[in-house]
């Protein structure tokens, strides 16, 4: 890259600090033209890398701001090129004026993601790490941030490198058998080779499955409140959200259609849905609402069955009639502060209702609310921890899917008795795809698509 780029690298809007960044062969000379050091005459050659200098930013004879200047000499910088940072006060008007000075002195405006793109092209990071940086910047939750951080620290890159090493070893074994088939040498058995191929294929398949589960969670899991009218579903929704969202009334059938709200629960994006109370009714509109309630409840990631334990009820009969809905659900036993003598928790917690969790709560006193929220998080498979999840970008999902197909084709050819000269081509295809995972990308179009998602200045 022969040119020098510049951009504001901090978020738009006013702030305490705003950072201007330059990268390229002329980064230091361009920045130096606009720096006035308090020590008086301070030659360019005196500036040491990774030292912070307090100085003025000037436009000719005009003083614009007092700044902190840092120079990073390539290749020991984020981009691998000479890179300068000017830390100024975070007034957007001031930053824009200073940036225009840099443009007039020879820098050009950076494109979206161009600093990170240069880091990739200069071998400072691989493509997985570059994509992870974009995810870190745009993460919508703690869960997504932790996943992006894992990728930024090289988890996918290390996995891909390990798989590549296994494929190279596999290919070498096949080629050796082809080239030295007439020699008195010992090679791995046919079954051992198939076992190695199947192992690599399974790793890729499991990775794709975990990635799909992760994407589903990132797209907001659905937590649905379900139950009869006046059990306290709307009150419970308002308590979980921390604000009034659903209308609360003692009149049965107040909620005619489901109401949903997106928010973060324990750092995980979810969609909380309050449904119409389920009961026998002749009202056509209420019937439609109840049908939607049933549909939402059946499709929920977490089912929250709300019951009113202040009413006299035959709970054994209730549990039997609602067995299919209780299985795997969280039962919120509401109004527990005024529970009726007929209430028997064991009616719900019988062994023939697997996966059912019961939490006694009171919307009035907020008793049990924290426990209920904790149980919802647990049902969402412990999303306060990202250890069991993996985040793959669309590009990598394509490559790992292609690897799986190639290896499955390889196994099919082996089962059909194809010679090694034939099925080794599928191993070559898998090797080509695993090379793409860590960034052996040959087209500017693909790179442009990846880095266009970044903000300017990153």
Short mmCIF file of C-alpha atoms in Angstrom, two decimals, residues 21 40 55 168 173 318 358:
data_model
loop_
_atom_site.label_atom_id
_atom_site.label_comp_id
_atom_site.label_asym_id
_atom_site.label_seq_id
_atom_site.Cartn_x
_atom_site.Cartn_y
_atom_site.Cartn_z
CA UNK A 21 -5.46 7.55 13.16
CA UNK A 40 10.44 24.07 20.96
CA UNK A 55 1.95 18.76 22.02
CA UNK A 168 -2.08 -32.97 5.05
CA UNK A 173 -0.31 -41.24 3.53
CA UNK A 318 -54.83 -30.03 36.53
CA UNK A 358 -41.39 -25.18 39.60
#
